[in-house]
C-alpha cells in the first residue's frame, strides 16, 4: 500500500528541527551507537507520536543519519492508534451514543492505561527535557478528569518531581479544595497551607455539620508530626484574634491525636511561665488519669490571689477526666480531695478572664470575674451527690427538682449527659425499666431545652441507643423503646437540632435496616409539628421520605387535605428539589 506524505507537515517539522539545531550541538562520542539507538527507537510502533521525537531526530541527523531512512522507519511503523481511537469515537457518535458518554469512555480507558504503565522516572525525564512547564500539562490541569488522575498518581508516587510540581500548579490554579489526599498535599508547604485554609473555611461555614468538618480538619492536621505542629501553631496564632478567636481555639481543642502531644499543647498555651501547674497538668495528661497530688498542686495555684491563666486547665482531655470522675456512677474520690476536683471543674467552667489594655499580648495582665464560681460549685456538688450513687427512676423522683434547677449550668448539663450515658448503656437497663419514658432520658429533654450547644452530644447518645441490640427484649417492646428514642430526637428537632436529626433518619431509610413503621412514626410526628417556610436543606432530606409510598401511603387521604399531601404540594410549588 502506497504511503502519501503531507509536504507541508514535513516542512513544518523540518523547520522546527532547524530551530532546535541552532542551539549548541552535543559532542558525539560514537556516532554509530547514536545512529543504532535512534533507528531502534524509530522502529517502535507510532514513535512519531512520542514527545521526544524531535530530540531524537536532532541526535540522528547530527550523527550523520539520512532523511530517507527516517521517513521509511517512521511511516512503516505508524499504526495510527490515536487516530483510530478518534475514528472509532466518531463512529459511536454517528451510531447515536452521546458525545459526553463517548468522551468518558475514552478518558476512563486512557486513565486506566496510564495508571498501569506510568513510570515516574520517564515522567521526570520528559519534564526536565522540556526546560519549562509543558503546554500540554497546563491544558491537562484545566480538566477535572486529568486532575483526578494526577491526584491518584501523586498518591502512588510521592517522590515523583513532575507530579509534585503538577500538584502545585493545580493548587496555584485554585483547585486546592479537590486535593483530598493529605499525603499529596503535605509534600509542599504552599499546597498544604491552601488545603488547610480550605478545610478551616469549610468548618467555619458549615455550622450545621461542624462535626464532620472538624474530623476532616483533624485528619489533615494529624497526618504527620510536621503537619500537626505547623497547623496547631497557625491555629494558635489565629485564636489570639479578637474576632473569631474563640472559634479557632475550639477547633484546636477538638483536633485530637492518637499520639501523646501534651508537650506541644503545653508549649503553645504559654504554660512555661507557670512551671508548677504545668508539671502537674502534664503528668496527668500524659498518663490520662487524675491523681490527688497533682490535683492539689493545681488547686493551690488556682485558689491563690494570682492564679495561672484559665486556658491552662481548659484542656478538653483534662475536663473530660474531671467530668468522668465526678459524674460517673461508682467512681470513688478521696473525700479529703473531692472539693478540689469540684473547685477546678467549676473554675474552668465559670470564671471569665479578660486581658487588660496593657496586657493584650500573650502573658499580659488579666482581670478575672468569679461571680459565677460559687453557684457553679454548689450545683456540681448537689448533682455529684445524686449521680455518684446508682438509683432507679423511682428513687430519683425526690431529686428531680434539684436536677432541673442545676441543669441550667452548662457544666452540669455535660455531667448529666455523661451520667445518663453511663447508666442507660448498661446491658440490663431497658430490661429492668418499666416506664414508657425513663426519667434518665427525660432529663436529656431538659438539657436540650436549655443548652443548644449540647444537642450534638445528646443526639450521639440517642443514636447509640437506637442502634443498640436489645435481643433480650421482645420485638414489640424493642419497637416501643425505639419509638420512645424517636420522641427524644423529635424533641431535639423542636429545639433547633433539625438537619442532623433528619439527616440521620434519612440515612436509616436509605440503608433499609430500620423497621419501616419507625420511619413512618418519625415522619408523622414531624409533620404534625412543622410548618413553612422550610429551609432547602430540610426539604431535600425530608421530602423523599414523605413521598415514599411505602412510608406514607397509608397516611394519605383521597384529596390533598392530609398533612402528607399538603407538605408535598407546598414543597413542589416553592422549592427546587433534586
Coordinates of C-alpha atoms in Angstrom, one line a residue:
X1 CA 0.0 0.0 0.0
X2 CA 1.5 3.3 -1.1
X3 CA 2.0 5.9 1.6
X4 CA 1.2 9.6 1.0
X5 CA 3.1 12.3 2.9
X6 CA 2.0 15.8 3.6
X7 CA 4.8 18.0 2.3
X8 CA 3.6 21.0 4.4
X9 CA 3.6 18.9 7.6
X10 CA 7.2 17.7 6.9
X11 CA 8.2 21.3 6.1
X12 CA 6.9 22.4 9.4
X13 CA 8.7 19.5 11.2
X14 CA 12.0 20.3 9.4
X15 CA 11.7 24.0 10.3
X16 CA 11.2 23.0 13.9
X17 CA 14.2 20.7 13.7
X18 CA 16.3 23.6 12.2
X19 CA 15.3 25.8 15.1
X20 CA 16.3 23.2 17.6
X21 CA 19.5 22.6 15.7
X22 CA 20.5 26.3 16.1
X23 CA 21.5 25.6 19.7
X24 CA 24.9 24.2 20.7
X25 CA 25.5 20.8 19.3
X26 CA 26.2 18.0 21.8
X27 CA 29.5 16.2 21.3
X28 CA 29.1 12.7 19.8
X29 CA 31.4 10.1 21.3
X30 CA 30.3 7.3 19.0
X31 CA 28.1 8.4 16.1
X32 CA 27.3 4.8 15.1
X33 CA 25.9 4.0 18.6
X34 CA 23.8 7.1 18.4
X35 CA 22.5 6.0 14.9
X36 CA 21.7 2.5 16.1
X37 CA 19.9 3.8 19.2
X38 CA 17.8 6.2 17.1
X39 CA 17.0 3.7 14.4
X40 CA 15.9 1.2 17.1
X41 CA 13.5 3.9 18.6
X42 CA 12.2 4.9 15.1
X43 CA 11.3 1.2 14.6
X44 CA 8.8 1.2 17.5
X45 CA 5.1 1.5 16.9
X46 CA 3.8 5.1 16.5
X47 CA 7.1 6.6 17.6
X48 CA 6.3 9.7 15.5
X49 CA 3.7 10.5 18.2
X50 CA 6.2 10.4 21.1
X51 CA 7.0 13.7 22.9
X52 CA 10.8 13.1 22.4
X53 CA 10.6 12.7 18.6
X54 CA 12.3 16.0 17.8
X55 CA 15.1 15.4 20.2
X56 CA 15.9 12.0 18.7
X57 CA 15.7 13.4 15.1
X58 CA 18.2 16.1 16.1
X59 CA 20.6 13.5 17.5
X60 CA 20.1 11.2 14.5
X61 CA 20.9 14.0 11.9
X62 CA 23.9 15.2 14.0
X63 CA 25.3 11.7 13.9
X64 CA 25.1 11.7 10.1
X65 CA 21.8 9.9 9.6
X66 CA 19.9 10.1 6.2
X67 CA 16.3 11.5 5.9
X68 CA 15.2 8.6 3.7
X69 CA 15.7 6.0 6.4
X70 CA 13.9 8.2 9.0
X71 CA 10.9 8.6 6.7
X72 CA 10.7 4.9 5.9
X73 CA 11.1 3.8 9.5
X74 CA 8.5 6.3 11.0
X75 CA 6.0 5.7 8.2
X76 CA 6.3 1.9 8.1
X77 CA 5.8 1.7 11.9
X78 CA 3.0 4.3 12.0
X79 CA -0.1 2.3 13.2
X80 CA -2.2 5.4 14.0
X81 CA -3.6 4.2 17.3
X82 CA -4.7 7.7 18.4
X83 CA -6.3 8.4 15.1
X84 CA -8.1 5.1 15.1
X85 CA -9.4 5.9 18.5
X86 CA -10.7 9.2 17.2
X87 CA -12.3 7.5 14.2
X88 CA -14.0 4.9 16.4
X89 CA -15.3 7.7 18.7
X90 CA -16.8 9.4 15.6
X91 CA -18.5 6.2 14.6
X92 CA -20.0 5.8 18.0
X93 CA -21.4 9.3 17.9
X94 CA -22.8 8.7 14.5
X95 CA -24.4 5.5 15.8
X96 CA -26.3 7.6 18.4
X97 CA -24.1 7.4 21.5
X98 CA -24.0 10.7 23.4
X99 CA -20.8 12.8 22.9
X100 CA -20.3 13.0 26.7
X101 CA -20.6 9.2 27.1
X102 CA -18.0 8.6 24.3
X103 CA -15.7 11.1 25.8
X104 CA -16.0 9.5 29.2
X105 CA -15.3 6.0 27.7
X106 CA -12.1 7.2 26.0
X107 CA -10.9 9.2 29.0
X108 CA -11.5 6.4 31.5
X109 CA -9.8 3.8 29.3
X110 CA -6.8 6.2 28.9
X111 CA -6.7 6.8 32.6
X112 CA -6.6 3.1 33.3
X113 CA -3.8 2.6 30.8
X114 CA -1.8 5.5 32.3
X115 CA -2.2 4.1 35.8
X116 CA -1.0 0.7 34.7
X117 CA 2.0 1.9 32.7
X118 CA 3.1 5.1 34.4
X119 CA 6.9 5.3 35.0
X120 CA 7.9 8.2 37.4
X121 CA 11.5 8.2 36.1
X122 CA 10.4 8.6 32.5
X123 CA 7.9 11.3 33.6
X124 CA 10.7 13.2 35.3
X125 CA 13.0 12.8 32.3
X126 CA 10.3 14.2 29.9
X127 CA 9.6 17.0 32.3
X128 CA 13.3 18.1 32.7
X129 CA 13.9 17.8 28.9
X130 CA 11.3 20.5 28.3
X131 CA 13.1 23.0 30.4
X132 CA 9.9 24.8 31.3
X133 CA 6.3 23.9 32.1
X134 CA 5.0 22.0 29.1
X135 CA 1.9 23.5 27.4
X136 CA 0.1 20.2 27.4
X137 CA 0.4 20.0 31.1
X138 CA -1.1 23.4 31.6
X139 CA -4.0 22.3 29.4
X140 CA -4.4 19.0 31.3
X141 CA -5.0 20.6 34.7
X142 CA -7.9 22.6 33.4
X143 CA -9.9 19.3 33.2
X144 CA -11.2 17.6 36.3
X145 CA -10.7 14.1 34.7
X146 CA -7.0 14.6 34.4
X147 CA -6.6 16.4 37.7
X148 CA -8.1 13.4 39.4
X149 CA -5.6 11.2 37.6
X150 CA -2.8 13.4 38.9
X151 CA -4.1 13.0 42.4
X152 CA -4.1 9.2 42.2
X153 CA -0.6 9.1 40.7
X154 CA 0.8 11.5 43.2
X155 CA -0.6 9.3 46.0
X156 CA 1.1 6.3 44.5
X157 CA 4.4 8.0 43.5
X158 CA 5.0 10.7 46.2
X159 CA 8.7 11.2 45.2
X160 CA 7.9 12.0 41.5
X161 CA 9.1 15.6 40.9
X162 CA 6.9 16.0 37.9
X163 CA 3.8 15.0 39.9
X164 CA 4.7 17.2 42.8
X165 CA 5.2 20.2 40.6
X166 CA 1.9 19.5 38.9
X167 CA 0.1 19.4 42.3
X168 CA 1.5 22.8 42.9
X169 CA 0.2 24.0 39.5
X170 CA -3.2 22.7 40.4
X171 CA -3.2 24.4 43.7
X172 CA -2.0 27.7 42.1
X173 CA -4.8 27.4 39.6
X174 CA -7.4 27.4 42.5
X175 CA -8.4 23.8 42.7
X176 CA -6.9 23.1 46.1
X177 CA -10.3 22.1 47.5
X178 CA -10.1 19.0 45.3
X179 CA -6.9 17.8 46.9
X180 CA -8.4 15.4 49.5
X181 CA -5.2 13.2 49.8
X182 CA -3.4 14.5 52.8
X183 CA -0.1 12.8 51.9
X184 CA -0.2 14.5 48.5
X185 CA -0.9 18.0 50.0
X186 CA 1.7 17.5 52.8
X187 CA 4.5 17.2 50.3
X188 CA 4.7 21.0 49.8
X189 CA 4.1 23.7 52.3
X190 CA 2.3 26.1 49.9
X191 CA -0.1 23.4 48.8
X192 CA -0.8 22.2 52.4
X193 CA -1.4 25.7 53.5
X194 CA -4.0 26.3 50.9
X195 CA -5.7 22.9 51.5
X196 CA -5.7 23.6 55.3
X197 CA -7.2 27.1 54.7
X198 CA -10.0 25.5 52.6
X199 CA -10.7 22.9 55.3
X200 CA -10.9 25.6 58.0
X201 CA -13.1 27.8 55.9
X202 CA -15.4 24.8 55.5
X203 CA -15.5 24.3 59.2
X204 CA -16.4 28.0 59.7
X205 CA -19.2 28.0 57.1
X206 CA -20.8 24.6 57.9
X207 CA -22.2 25.2 61.4
X208 CA -24.9 22.5 60.9
X209 CA -22.4 19.8 60.1
X210 CA -19.4 21.0 62.1
X211 CA -18.6 17.6 63.5
X212 CA -17.7 16.2 60.1
X213 CA -15.8 19.4 59.2
X214 CA -13.7 19.1 62.3
X215 CA -13.0 15.4 61.5
X216 CA -11.8 16.5 58.1
X217 CA -9.5 19.1 59.6
X218 CA -8.2 16.7 62.2
X219 CA -7.4 14.1 59.6
X220 CA -5.3 16.7 57.7
X221 CA -3.6 18.2 60.7
X222 CA -2.7 14.8 62.3
X223 CA -1.2 13.4 59.1
X224 CA 2.4 13.7 60.5
X225 CA 4.4 15.5 63.2
X226 CA 5.3 18.4 60.9
X227 CA 1.7 19.0 59.7
X228 CA 0.5 18.8 63.3
X229 CA 2.9 21.3 64.7
X230 CA 2.6 23.7 61.7
X231 CA -1.2 23.6 61.8
X232 CA -1.6 24.0 65.6
X233 CA 0.9 26.9 65.6
X234 CA -1.1 28.6 62.8
X235 CA -4.5 28.0 64.6
X236 CA -3.0 29.2 67.9
X237 CA -2.0 32.5 66.2
X238 CA -5.5 32.9 64.8
X239 CA -7.0 32.1 68.2
X240 CA -5.5 35.3 69.5
X241 CA -7.6 37.4 67.1
X242 CA -10.4 39.4 68.8
X243 CA -12.8 38.4 66.0
X244 CA -13.4 34.7 65.8
X245 CA -10.5 33.7 68.1
X246 CA -12.7 31.6 70.3
X247 CA -13.9 29.5 67.4
X248 CA -10.3 28.8 66.3
X249 CA -9.5 27.8 69.9
X250 CA -12.4 25.4 69.8
X251 CA -11.1 23.9 66.6
X252 CA -7.6 23.5 68.1
X253 CA -9.1 21.7 71.1
X254 CA -11.3 19.5 69.0
X255 CA -8.4 18.2 66.9
X256 CA -7.3 15.0 68.7
X257 CA -4.3 13.0 68.1
X258 CA -3.7 9.3 68.9
X259 CA -0.1 10.2 70.0
X260 CA 0.9 12.0 73.1
X261 CA 1.0 15.6 72.0
X262 CA 0.9 17.1 75.5
X263 CA 4.3 18.8 75.3
X264 CA 3.2 20.5 72.1
X265 CA -0.1 21.6 73.6
X266 CA 1.5 22.9 76.7
X267 CA 4.2 24.8 74.8
X268 CA 1.5 26.6 72.7
X269 CA -0.7 27.7 75.6
X270 CA 2.1 29.6 77.4
X271 CA 2.3 27.3 80.4
X272 CA 6.1 27.6 80.7
X273 CA 5.6 30.7 82.9
X274 CA 3.8 28.6 85.5
X275 CA 6.1 25.6 85.9
X276 CA 4.3 24.0 88.9
X277 CA 0.8 24.0 87.3
X278 CA 2.4 22.9 84.0
X279 CA 4.2 20.0 85.6
X280 CA 1.1 18.8 87.5
X281 CA -1.1 19.0 84.4
X282 CA 1.4 17.4 82.1
X283 CA 1.8 14.5 84.5
X284 CA -1.9 13.7 84.5
X285 CA -2.5 14.3 80.7
X286 CA 0.4 12.0 79.7
X287 CA -1.0 9.2 81.9
X288 CA -4.6 10.1 81.1
X289 CA -5.6 9.8 84.7
X290 CA -6.1 12.1 87.6
X291 CA -4.3 11.8 90.9
X292 CA -4.8 13.7 94.2
X293 CA -1.2 15.0 94.5
X294 CA -1.3 16.8 91.1
X295 CA -4.9 18.0 91.7
X296 CA -3.7 19.5 95.0
X297 CA -1.0 21.4 93.2
X298 CA -3.4 22.8 90.6
X299 CA -6.0 23.7 93.4
X300 CA -3.3 25.6 95.3
X301 CA -2.3 27.5 92.2
X302 CA -5.9 28.4 91.1
X303 CA -7.1 29.4 94.6
X304 CA -4.1 31.8 95.0
X305 CA -4.5 35.6 94.6
X306 CA -2.7 35.5 91.3
X307 CA -3.8 32.2 89.5
X308 CA -2.3 31.0 86.2
X309 CA -4.3 31.6 83.0
X310 CA -7.6 29.7 82.9
X311 CA -6.7 28.4 79.4
X312 CA -4.2 26.0 81.1
X313 CA -7.0 23.9 82.7
X314 CA -9.5 24.4 79.9
X315 CA -7.8 21.4 78.2
X316 CA -10.5 19.1 76.8
X317 CA -8.7 16.0 77.9
X318 CA -8.4 17.3 81.5
X319 CA -12.0 18.5 81.6
X320 CA -13.2 15.0 80.4
X321 CA -11.2 13.4 83.2
X322 CA -12.8 15.7 85.8
X323 CA -16.3 15.1 84.4
X324 CA -15.8 11.4 84.4
X325 CA -14.5 11.4 88.0
X326 CA -17.4 13.4 89.3
X327 CA -20.4 12.2 87.3
X328 CA -19.8 8.5 86.5
X329 CA -21.7 6.1 88.8
X330 CA -19.4 4.3 91.3
X331 CA -16.2 6.4 90.8
X332 CA -14.6 6.8 94.2
X333 CA -12.8 10.0 95.1
X334 CA -11.0 10.6 98.3
X335 CA -13.3 12.7 100.5
X336 CA -10.4 14.9 101.5
X337 CA -9.7 15.9 97.9
X338 CA -13.2 15.8 96.4
X339 CA -13.8 19.6 96.9
X340 CA -10.6 20.3 95.0
X341 CA -11.8 18.3 92.0
X342 CA -15.1 20.2 92.1
X343 CA -13.4 23.6 92.5
X344 CA -11.2 23.1 89.5
X345 CA -14.1 21.9 87.3
X346 CA -16.2 24.8 88.4
X347 CA -13.3 27.3 88.0
X348 CA -12.6 26.1 84.4
X349 CA -16.4 26.2 83.5
X350 CA -17.4 29.6 85.0
X351 CA -14.6 32.0 85.5
X352 CA -14.2 34.7 82.9
X353 CA -10.8 36.2 82.1
X354 CA -10.3 39.4 80.1
X355 CA -6.9 40.8 79.2
X356 CA -6.4 44.5 80.2
X357 CA -5.4 47.0 77.5
X358 CA -1.8 46.9 78.6
X359 CA -1.9 43.1 78.5
X360 CA -3.4 42.3 75.1
X361 CA -0.3 40.4 74.2
X362 CA 0.2 36.9 75.4
X363 CA 1.1 36.7 79.1
X364 CA -0.1 40.2 79.9
X365 CA -2.3 41.3 82.8
X366 CA -5.8 39.9 83.2
X367 CA -8.9 40.8 85.0
X368 CA -10.8 37.8 86.5
X369 CA -14.6 37.6 87.0
X370 CA -15.6 34.9 89.5
X371 CA -19.2 35.9 90.0
X372 CA -20.5 32.5 88.8
X373 CA -17.9 30.4 90.5
X374 CA -19.7 29.7 93.9
X375 CA -23.1 28.9 92.4
X376 CA -21.5 26.6 89.8
X377 CA -19.5 24.8 92.5
X378 CA -22.7 24.4 94.6
X379 CA -24.6 23.0 91.5
X380 CA -21.8 20.5 90.8
X381 CA -21.8 19.4 94.4
X382 CA -25.5 18.7 94.5
X383 CA -25.7 16.8 91.2
X384 CA -22.5 14.9 92.0
X385 CA -24.1 13.6 95.2
X386 CA -27.1 12.4 93.2
X387 CA -25.1 10.9 90.3
X388 CA -22.5 9.1 92.3
X389 CA -25.0 6.5 93.7
X390 CA -26.8 4.1 91.4
X391 CA -30.5 4.8 91.6
X392 CA -33.6 3.8 89.6
X393 CA -36.1 6.2 88.1
X394 CA -38.5 5.9 91.1
X395 CA -35.7 6.8 93.5
X396 CA -34.8 9.9 91.5
X397 CA -38.2 11.4 91.8
X398 CA -37.4 13.2 95.0
X399 CA -34.3 14.8 93.4
X400 CA -35.9 15.8 90.1
X401 CA -36.4 19.5 91.2
X402 CA -32.7 19.7 92.2
X403 CA -31.6 18.2 88.9
X404 CA -33.8 20.6 86.9
X405 CA -32.5 23.6 88.8
X406 CA -28.9 22.7 88.4
X407 CA -29.0 21.6 84.8
X408 CA -29.1 25.3 83.8
X409 CA -25.4 25.4 84.4
X410 CA -23.7 24.2 81.2
X411 CA -21.0 22.1 83.0
X412 CA -23.8 20.3 85.0
X413 CA -25.6 19.7 81.7
X414 CA -22.4 18.0 80.4
X415 CA -22.1 16.0 83.6
X416 CA -25.8 14.8 83.4
X417 CA -25.3 13.6 79.8
X418 CA -22.2 11.7 80.9
X419 CA -24.1 10.2 83.9
X420 CA -27.2 9.2 81.8
X421 CA -24.9 7.7 79.1
X422 CA -23.1 5.6 81.8
X423 CA -26.4 4.5 83.3
X424 CA -28.6 3.7 80.2
X425 CA -25.9 1.8 78.3
X426 CA -25.8 -0.9 80.9
X427 CA -26.9 -4.1 79.2
X428 CA -29.8 -4.7 81.7
X429 CA -31.1 -1.1 81.9
X430 CA -34.0 -1.4 79.4
X431 CA -34.8 -4.9 80.6
X432 CA -35.5 -3.7 84.1
X433 CA -37.1 -0.4 83.0
X434 CA -40.9 -0.2 83.4
X435 CA -41.6 3.4 82.5
X436 CA -42.7 4.4 79.0
X437 CA -40.0 7.1 79.2
X438 CA -37.3 6.5 81.7
X439 CA -36.5 9.5 83.9
X440 CA -32.9 9.4 82.9
X441 CA -33.8 10.0 79.3
X442 CA -36.4 12.6 80.2
X443 CA -33.6 14.6 81.7
X444 CA -31.9 14.8 78.3
X445 CA -35.0 16.7 77.1
X446 CA -34.4 19.3 79.7
X447 CA -30.7 19.6 78.8
X448 CA -31.7 20.0 75.2
X449 CA -34.1 22.9 76.1
X450 CA -31.5 25.0 78.0
X451 CA -28.2 24.1 76.1
X452 CA -28.3 24.2 72.3
X453 CA -24.5 23.6 72.3
X454 CA -25.0 20.1 73.8
X455 CA -27.5 18.9 71.1
X456 CA -24.8 17.1 69.3
X457 CA -23.8 15.1 72.4
X458 CA -27.4 14.2 73.1
X459 CA -28.0 13.1 69.5
X460 CA -24.9 10.8 69.5
X461 CA -26.2 9.1 72.7
X462 CA -29.7 8.7 71.3
X463 CA -28.3 7.2 68.0
X464 CA -26.1 4.8 70.0
X465 CA -29.2 3.6 72.0
X466 CA -31.4 3.4 68.9
X467 CA -28.8 1.2 67.1
X468 CA -28.0 -0.9 70.1
X469 CA -29.0 -4.6 70.1
X470 CA -31.7 -5.4 72.7
X471 CA -32.1 -9.1 72.0
X472 CA -33.3 -9.8 75.5
X473 CA -36.4 -7.7 74.9
X474 CA -39.5 -8.9 72.9
X475 CA -39.9 -7.5 69.4
X476 CA -42.8 -5.3 70.3
X477 CA -41.0 -4.0 73.4
X478 CA -38.0 -3.2 71.2
X479 CA -40.2 -1.2 68.8
X480 CA -41.8 0.8 71.7
X481 CA -38.3 1.5 73.1
X482 CA -37.1 2.9 69.7
X483 CA -40.3 4.9 69.3
X484 CA -39.5 6.5 72.7
X485 CA -36.0 7.3 71.5
X486 CA -37.5 8.8 68.3
X487 CA -39.6 11.0 70.6
X488 CA -36.4 12.3 72.2
X489 CA -35.0 13.0 68.7
X490 CA -38.2 14.9 67.7
X491 CA -37.8 17.0 70.9
X492 CA -34.2 17.8 69.8
X493 CA -35.6 18.8 66.4
X494 CA -38.1 21.0 68.0
X495 CA -35.3 22.7 69.9
X496 CA -33.3 23.6 66.8
X497 CA -31.3 20.5 66.0
X498 CA -33.2 20.0 62.7
X499 CA -30.8 19.0 60.0
X500 CA -28.6 16.5 62.0
X501 CA -31.7 14.6 63.2
X502 CA -33.5 14.5 59.8
X503 CA -30.2 13.5 58.1
X504 CA -29.8 10.6 60.5
X505 CA -33.3 9.3 59.9
X506 CA -32.8 9.8 56.2
X507 CA -29.7 7.6 56.3
X508 CA -31.6 4.9 58.2
X509 CA -34.2 5.0 55.5
X510 CA -31.6 4.7 52.7
X511 CA -29.8 1.8 54.5
X512 CA -33.0 -0.1 54.8
X513 CA -32.0 -1.6 58.2
X514 CA -34.7 0.2 60.2
X515 CA -38.3 -1.0 60.6
X516 CA -40.5 1.0 58.2
X517 CA -43.0 1.6 60.9
X518 CA -40.4 3.5 62.9
X519 CA -39.7 5.8 59.9
X520 CA -43.4 6.3 59.4
X521 CA -43.8 7.2 63.1
X522 CA -41.0 9.8 62.9
X523 CA -42.4 11.3 59.7
X524 CA -45.9 11.5 61.3
X525 CA -44.5 13.3 64.4
X526 CA -42.5 15.8 62.4
X527 CA -45.4 16.6 60.0
X528 CA -47.6 17.4 63.0
X529 CA -45.2 20.0 64.4
X530 CA -43.5 21.7 61.4
X531 CA -44.8 24.4 59.2
X532 CA -43.5 26.5 56.3
X533 CA -41.3 28.3 55.4
X534 CA -38.7 25.4 55.4
X535 CA -35.0 25.5 54.7
X536 CA -34.0 24.0 51.4
X537 CA -31.7 21.5 53.2
X538 CA -34.6 20.3 55.3
X539 CA -36.8 19.8 52.2
X540 CA -34.0 17.9 50.4
X541 CA -33.7 15.5 53.3
X542 CA -37.3 15.1 54.4
X543 CA -39.3 15.3 51.2
X544 CA -38.1 11.9 49.8
X545 CA -39.3 10.2 52.9
X546 CA -42.7 11.9 52.7
X547 CA -43.0 11.0 49.0
X548 CA -42.2 7.3 49.7
X549 CA -45.4 5.4 49.2
X550 CA -44.2 2.6 51.5
X551 CA -43.8 5.1 54.3
X552 CA -46.7 7.5 53.9
X553 CA -49.1 5.6 51.6
X554 CA -51.5 4.7 54.5
X555 CA -51.3 8.3 55.8
X556 CA -52.8 9.9 52.6
X557 CA -56.5 10.8 52.0
X558 CA -58.4 11.0 48.8
X559 CA -57.9 14.7 48.4
X560 CA -55.0 17.0 49.1
X561 CA -56.1 17.9 52.6
X562 CA -54.0 15.4 54.6
X563 CA -50.6 16.6 56.1
X564 CA -48.6 14.4 53.7
X565 CA -50.2 15.8 50.5
X566 CA -50.1 19.4 51.8
X567 CA -46.4 19.1 52.5
X568 CA -45.6 17.6 49.1
X569 CA -47.7 20.1 47.2
X570 CA -46.1 23.0 49.1
X571 CA -42.6 21.8 48.6
X572 CA -43.1 21.1 44.9
X573 CA -44.5 24.6 44.4
X574 CA -41.9 26.6 46.4
X575 CA -38.7 24.6 46.3
X576 CA -36.4 23.1 43.6
X577 CA -35.8 19.5 44.6
X578 CA -33.0 17.3 43.3

